mmCIF file of C-alpha atoms in Angstrom:
data_model
loop_
_atom_site.group_PDB
_atom_site.id
_atom_site.type_symbol
_atom_site.label_atom_id
_atom_site.label_comp_id
_atom_site.label_asym_id
_atom_site.label_seq_id
_atom_site.Cartn_x
_atom_site.Cartn_y
_atom_site.Cartn_z
ATOM 1 C CA MET A 131 0.000 0.000 0.000
ATOM 2 C CA ASN A 132 1.203 3.492 -0.793
ATOM 3 C CA LEU A 133 2.072 5.710 2.155
ATOM 4 C CA LEU A 134 1.136 8.802 0.148
ATOM 5 C CA ASP A 135 -1.158 9.435 -2.803
ATOM 6 C CA THR A 136 -2.302 12.671 -4.377
ATOM 7 C CA ASN A 137 -5.112 12.791 -6.892
ATOM 8 C CA ALA A 138 -5.569 15.676 -9.375
ATOM 9 C CA LEU A 139 -4.327 18.384 -7.024
ATOM 10 C CA GLN A 140 -4.858 21.951 -8.087
ATOM 11 C CA VAL A 141 -3.231 24.836 -6.198
ATOM 12 C CA ALA A 142 -3.428 28.541 -7.033
ATOM 13 C CA TYR A 143 -1.701 31.669 -5.777
ATOM 14 C CA GLY A 144 -4.351 34.309 -6.272
ATOM 15 C CA GLY A 145 -5.440 33.867 -9.867
ATOM 16 C CA VAL A 146 -2.290 32.045 -10.923
ATOM 17 C CA ILE A 147 -2.536 28.250 -11.160
ATOM 18 C CA ALA A 148 0.608 26.685 -9.653
ATOM 19 C CA LEU A 149 -0.424 23.005 -9.808
ATOM 20 C CA ARG A 150 -2.757 21.349 -12.313
ATOM 21 C CA ASP A 151 -4.026 17.777 -11.971
ATOM 22 C CA MET A 152 -0.988 16.828 -9.872
ATOM 23 C CA SER A 153 -1.027 13.119 -9.051
ATOM 24 C CA LEU A 154 1.790 11.147 -7.464
ATOM 25 C CA SER A 155 2.369 8.240 -5.102
ATOM 26 C CA VAL A 156 5.070 7.256 -2.637
ATOM 27 C CA LYS A 157 5.400 3.797 -1.112
ATOM 28 C CA GLN A 158 6.592 3.194 2.432
ATOM 29 C CA GLY A 159 10.399 3.243 2.475
ATOM 30 C CA GLU A 160 10.759 4.759 -0.999
ATOM 31 C CA ARG A 161 12.980 7.666 -1.988
ATOM 32 C CA VAL A 162 11.154 9.749 -4.601
ATOM 33 C CA CYS A 163 12.235 13.020 -6.189
ATOM 34 C CA LEU A 164 10.561 15.846 -8.080
ATOM 35 C CA ILE A 165 12.697 17.549 -10.724
ATOM 36 C CA GLY A 166 11.989 20.377 -13.134
ATOM 37 C CA ALA A 167 12.826 23.973 -13.945
ATOM 38 C CA ASN A 168 12.339 26.841 -11.509
ATOM 39 C CA GLY A 169 8.653 27.678 -11.291
ATOM 40 C CA ALA A 170 7.518 24.191 -12.275
ATOM 41 C CA GLY A 171 5.576 23.815 -9.011
ATOM 42 C CA LYS A 172 7.855 21.420 -7.143
ATOM 43 C CA SER A 173 7.998 23.360 -3.872
ATOM 44 C CA THR A 174 4.268 24.005 -4.064
ATOM 45 C CA VAL A 175 3.690 20.238 -4.011
ATOM 46 C CA LEU A 176 5.599 19.920 -0.744
ATOM 47 C CA LYS A 177 3.806 22.897 0.808
ATOM 48 C CA ALA A 178 0.442 21.402 -0.124
ATOM 49 C CA LEU A 179 1.425 18.038 1.350
ATOM 50 C CA ALA A 180 2.614 19.703 4.562
ATOM 51 C CA GLY A 181 -0.638 21.651 4.874
ATOM 52 C CA ILE A 182 0.848 25.146 4.599
ATOM 53 C CA GLN A 183 -0.550 25.829 1.124
ATOM 54 C CA PRO A 184 -4.310 25.350 0.626
ATOM 55 C CA VAL A 185 -5.518 22.996 -2.082
ATOM 56 C CA ALA A 186 -8.200 24.309 -4.439
ATOM 57 C CA SER A 187 -9.298 20.860 -5.620
ATOM 58 C CA GLY A 188 -8.151 17.260 -5.659
ATOM 59 C CA SER A 189 -7.212 15.083 -2.709
ATOM 60 C CA ILE A 190 -4.282 13.950 -0.561
ATOM 61 C CA HIS A 191 -4.255 10.508 1.054
ATOM 62 C CA TYR A 192 -1.695 9.503 3.664
ATOM 63 C CA ASP A 193 -1.435 6.160 5.432
ATOM 64 C CA GLY A 194 -4.986 5.263 4.433
ATOM 65 C CA ASP A 195 -6.564 8.561 5.581
ATOM 66 C CA THR A 196 -7.712 11.568 3.576
ATOM 67 C CA ILE A 197 -5.783 14.602 4.847
ATOM 68 C CA THR A 198 -6.616 17.187 2.160
ATOM 69 C CA ARG A 199 -8.144 19.658 4.651
ATOM 70 C CA MET A 200 -6.145 18.587 7.702
ATOM 71 C CA PRO A 201 -4.198 21.460 9.334
ATOM 72 C CA ALA A 202 -0.418 21.421 9.223
ATOM 73 C CA HIS A 203 0.122 20.701 12.920
ATOM 74 C CA ALA A 204 -2.104 17.614 12.708
ATOM 75 C CA ARG A 205 -0.091 16.328 9.751
ATOM 76 C CA VAL A 206 3.083 16.617 11.822
ATOM 77 C CA ARG A 207 1.452 14.433 14.478
ATOM 78 C CA LYS A 208 0.604 11.886 11.780
ATOM 79 C CA GLY A 209 4.252 11.679 10.758
ATOM 80 C CA ILE A 210 4.769 14.231 7.955
ATOM 81 C CA ALA A 211 7.662 16.678 8.355
ATOM 82 C CA LEU A 212 8.858 19.401 5.972
ATOM 83 C CA VAL A 213 12.418 20.702 5.693
ATOM 84 C CA PRO A 214 11.624 24.002 3.945
ATOM 85 C CA GLU A 215 13.541 25.747 1.203
ATOM 86 C CA GLY A 216 15.796 28.312 2.847
ATOM 87 C CA ARG A 217 16.049 26.197 6.032
ATOM 88 C CA GLY A 218 13.765 28.370 8.200
ATOM 89 C CA VAL A 219 15.678 27.953 11.444
ATOM 90 C CA PHE A 220 14.890 30.172 14.428
ATOM 91 C CA VAL A 221 17.988 32.345 14.291
ATOM 92 C CA ARG A 222 17.684 33.823 17.803
ATOM 93 C CA LEU A 223 17.290 30.445 19.453
ATOM 94 C CA SER A 224 20.082 27.989 20.160
ATOM 95 C CA VAL A 225 20.698 24.819 18.202
ATOM 96 C CA TYR A 226 19.333 22.832 21.141
ATOM 97 C CA GLU A 227 16.183 24.980 21.362
ATOM 98 C CA ASN A 228 15.545 24.593 17.620
ATOM 99 C CA LEU A 229 15.791 20.820 17.964
ATOM 100 C CA GLN A 230 13.475 20.797 20.963
ATOM 101 C CA LEU A 231 10.886 22.757 18.965
ATOM 102 C CA GLY A 232 10.898 19.961 16.406
ATOM 103 C CA ALA A 233 9.387 17.714 19.078
ATOM 104 C CA TYR A 234 6.744 20.207 20.229
ATOM 105 C CA ALA A 235 3.857 17.878 19.323
ATOM 106 C CA ARG A 236 5.259 14.908 21.259
ATOM 107 C CA ALA A 237 4.606 13.946 24.864
ATOM 108 C CA ASP A 238 6.925 10.902 25.021
ATOM 109 C CA ALA A 239 9.854 12.537 26.824
ATOM 110 C CA PRO A 240 12.118 9.440 27.032
ATOM 111 C CA ALA A 241 11.734 8.807 23.285
ATOM 112 C CA VAL A 242 12.349 12.498 22.548
ATOM 113 C CA ALA A 243 15.609 12.278 24.514
ATOM 114 C CA ARG A 244 16.651 9.212 22.498
ATOM 115 C CA ASP A 245 15.811 10.955 19.238
ATOM 116 C CA LEU A 246 17.882 13.963 20.303
ATOM 117 C CA GLU A 247 20.842 11.638 20.830
ATOM 118 C CA TYR A 248 20.205 10.130 17.387
ATOM 119 C CA VAL A 249 20.138 13.561 15.712
ATOM 120 C CA LEU A 250 23.303 14.723 17.467
ATOM 121 C CA ASP A 251 25.016 11.479 16.468
ATOM 122 C CA LEU A 252 23.842 12.027 12.888
ATOM 123 C CA PHE A 253 25.131 15.613 12.952
ATOM 124 C CA PRO A 254 28.211 15.795 15.225
ATOM 125 C CA ARG A 255 28.685 19.438 14.252
ATOM 126 C CA LEU A 256 25.349 20.274 15.856
ATOM 127 C CA ALA A 257 26.427 18.481 19.011
ATOM 128 C CA GLU A 258 29.514 20.686 19.142
ATOM 129 C CA ARG A 259 27.390 23.817 18.669
ATOM 130 C CA ARG A 260 24.283 22.869 20.664
ATOM 131 C CA HIS A 261 24.408 26.062 22.785
ATOM 132 C CA GLN A 262 25.246 28.351 19.847
ATOM 133 C CA LEU A 263 22.604 30.642 18.314
ATOM 134 C CA ALA A 264 21.261 29.166 15.081
ATOM 135 C CA GLY A 265 21.761 32.483 13.281
ATOM 136 C CA THR A 266 25.530 32.230 13.758
ATOM 137 C CA LEU A 267 25.800 28.856 11.993
ATOM 138 C CA SER A 268 27.060 28.460 8.436
ATOM 139 C CA GLY A 269 24.587 27.678 5.658
ATOM 140 C CA GLY A 270 25.506 24.007 5.734
ATOM 141 C CA GLU A 271 25.149 23.830 9.498
ATOM 142 C CA GLN A 272 21.752 25.513 9.297
ATOM 143 C CA GLN A 273 20.667 22.911 6.733
ATOM 144 C CA MET A 274 21.773 20.176 9.134
ATOM 145 C CA LEU A 275 19.755 21.879 11.865
ATOM 146 C CA ALA A 276 16.651 22.137 9.678
ATOM 147 C CA ILE A 277 16.844 18.413 8.891
ATOM 148 C CA GLY A 278 17.557 17.542 12.522
ATOM 149 C CA ARG A 279 14.611 19.622 13.718
ATOM 150 C CA ALA A 280 12.304 17.787 11.307
ATOM 151 C CA LEU A 281 13.622 14.426 12.506
ATOM 152 C CA MET A 282 12.760 15.365 16.091
ATOM 153 C CA SER A 283 9.086 14.988 15.171
ATOM 154 C CA ARG A 284 9.887 11.324 14.351
ATOM 155 C CA PRO A 285 8.477 11.485 10.801
ATOM 156 C CA ARG A 286 7.489 8.567 8.627
ATOM 157 C CA LEU A 287 7.506 10.856 5.571
ATOM 158 C CA LEU A 288 10.220 13.508 5.269
ATOM 159 C CA LEU A 289 9.674 16.265 2.695
ATOM 160 C CA LEU A 290 12.969 17.884 1.659
ATOM 161 C CA ASP A 291 12.848 21.142 -0.307
ATOM 162 C CA GLU A 292 16.111 22.047 -2.082
ATOM 163 C CA PRO A 293 18.541 20.787 0.591
ATOM 164 C CA SER A 294 21.624 21.623 -1.514
ATOM 165 C CA MET A 295 20.664 25.221 -2.298
ATOM 166 C CA GLY A 296 23.470 27.686 -1.662
ATOM 167 C CA LEU A 297 25.882 25.111 -0.258
ATOM 168 C CA ALA A 298 29.469 24.395 -1.234
ATOM 169 C CA PRO A 299 29.988 21.093 -3.099
ATOM 170 C CA ILE A 300 31.713 19.404 -0.152
ATOM 171 C CA MET A 301 28.812 20.333 2.137
ATOM 172 C CA VAL A 302 26.284 19.094 -0.449
ATOM 173 C CA GLN A 303 28.068 15.748 -0.424
ATOM 174 C CA LYS A 304 27.876 15.570 3.369
ATOM 175 C CA ILE A 305 24.195 16.517 3.444
ATOM 176 C CA PHE A 306 23.287 13.855 0.898
ATOM 177 C CA GLU A 307 25.298 11.200 2.712
ATOM 178 C CA ILE A 308 23.166 11.971 5.759
ATOM 179 C CA ILE A 309 19.949 11.949 3.695
ATOM 180 C CA ARG A 310 20.835 8.456 2.446
ATOM 181 C CA ARG A 311 21.488 7.322 6.017
ATOM 182 C CA ILE A 312 18.111 8.689 7.135
ATOM 183 C CA ALA A 313 16.446 6.721 4.326
ATOM 184 C CA ALA A 314 18.384 3.591 5.303
ATOM 185 C CA ASP A 315 16.994 4.010 8.824
ATOM 186 C CA GLY A 316 13.477 3.592 7.403
ATOM 187 C CA VAL A 317 12.223 7.134 6.771
ATOM 188 C CA THR A 318 10.344 7.624 3.487
ATOM 189 C CA LEU A 319 11.625 10.575 1.436
ATOM 190 C CA LEU A 320 10.062 12.962 -1.055
ATOM 191 C CA LEU A 321 12.812 15.225 -2.351
ATOM 192 C CA VAL A 322 12.768 18.442 -4.372
ATOM 193 C CA GLU A 323 16.275 19.212 -5.572
ATOM 194 C CA GLN A 324 17.778 21.651 -8.094
ATOM 195 C CA ASN A 325 20.625 19.225 -8.828
ATOM 196 C CA ALA A 326 18.610 16.753 -10.906
ATOM 197 C CA ARG A 327 21.452 14.276 -11.331
ATOM 198 C CA LEU A 328 22.123 14.128 -7.593
ATOM 199 C CA ALA A 329 18.394 13.745 -6.905
ATOM 200 C CA LEU A 330 18.012 10.865 -9.347
ATOM 201 C CA GLU A 331 21.179 9.161 -8.103
ATOM 202 C CA THR A 332 19.787 9.362 -4.545
ATOM 203 C CA CYS A 333 16.217 8.232 -5.229
ATOM 204 C CA ASN A 334 14.389 5.132 -6.455
ATOM 205 C CA ARG A 335 11.866 6.989 -8.625
ATOM 206 C CA GLY A 336 11.318 10.430 -10.019
ATOM 207 C CA TYR A 337 8.679 12.747 -11.428
ATOM 208 C CA VAL A 338 9.504 15.442 -13.979
ATOM 209 C CA MET A 339 7.362 18.576 -13.648
ATOM 210 C CA GLU A 340 6.654 21.369 -16.106
ATOM 211 C CA SER A 341 4.240 24.270 -15.585
ATOM 212 C CA GLY A 342 2.566 22.671 -12.574
ATOM 213 C CA ARG A 343 2.052 19.256 -14.168
ATOM 214 C CA VAL A 344 3.804 15.904 -14.156
ATOM 215 C CA VAL A 345 5.046 15.276 -17.678
ATOM 216 C CA LEU A 346 7.150 12.184 -17.016
ATOM 217 C CA ALA A 347 7.402 9.583 -14.252
ATOM 218 C CA ASP A 348 9.669 6.550 -14.077
ATOM 219 C CA SER A 349 12.418 4.839 -12.136
ATOM 220 C CA ALA A 350 15.429 7.022 -11.409
ATOM 221 C CA ALA A 351 17.624 4.810 -13.568
ATOM 222 C CA VAL A 352 15.321 5.177 -16.574
ATOM 223 C CA LEU A 353 15.072 8.954 -16.127
ATOM 224 C CA LEU A 354 18.853 9.240 -15.895
ATOM 225 C CA GLY A 355 19.082 7.494 -19.268
ATOM 226 C CA ASN A 356 16.271 9.460 -20.924
ATOM 227 C CA PRO A 357 17.703 11.755 -23.657
ATOM 228 C CA GLN A 358 15.054 14.432 -23.050
ATOM 229 C CA VAL A 359 15.801 14.511 -19.321
ATOM 230 C CA GLN A 360 19.525 14.576 -20.033
ATOM 231 C CA ASP A 361 19.189 17.506 -22.418
ATOM 232 C CA ALA A 362 16.843 19.521 -20.195
ATOM 233 C CA TYR A 363 18.144 18.825 -16.675
ATOM 234 C CA LEU A 364 21.454 16.944 -16.765
ATOM 235 C CA GLY A 365 23.530 19.319 -18.855
ATOM 236 C CA GLY A 366 23.052 17.315 -22.025
ATOM 237 C CA ALA A 367 25.400 14.568 -20.769
ATOM 238 C CA ARG A 368 24.603 11.221 -22.397
ATOM 239 C CA LEU A 369 25.054 8.156 -20.212
ATOM 240 C CA GLN A 370 26.931 5.352 -21.936
#
């Protein structure tokens, strides 16, 4: 059974349609990516799934329940967490306080403490800087914090919006090593990523979006070998 399904989603910003008939599915344990040009609607999909962007029509189904009109905080309690584009850390709070806020909806204090240990083990740099203000961290460290904060909600589905944006190549490599480890630990991933090759090399399946619609969907391996995808999103490099 799919963990997530969307059916014919339509989302608009004012009078501008951002998503049209958007349908996708994600199975438990899968790593799925959305690729496409800027403005294709990829981030809007994640915002709609997280409940922070209203849906005009269509439906969202998660773990057997319809959550189309469910508020964002209730979706967090059901196991959906968003790592937003731009990180969105609380710059005047410490690293530790940001992580604690990720668990705001939980009442299981012993499990929260264990998850904090897990996150600090996953991100040793955050452990070193746990009392430092989040606003004084580097961009890469803030991305680690944004992911760690989301993990503190103990998600089953992690929505990642442009995790490599603005980061140096060596930091991108580190972030994606951690993303793969999170997936290996059983968290289902839906990834939006500007680096289409990296996204497809990380994920099992992918959807290609144009102008708010899915125009192509297949396994990551097939998309990597697709000449149209290579020309449009992979720098025209042909795989031999």
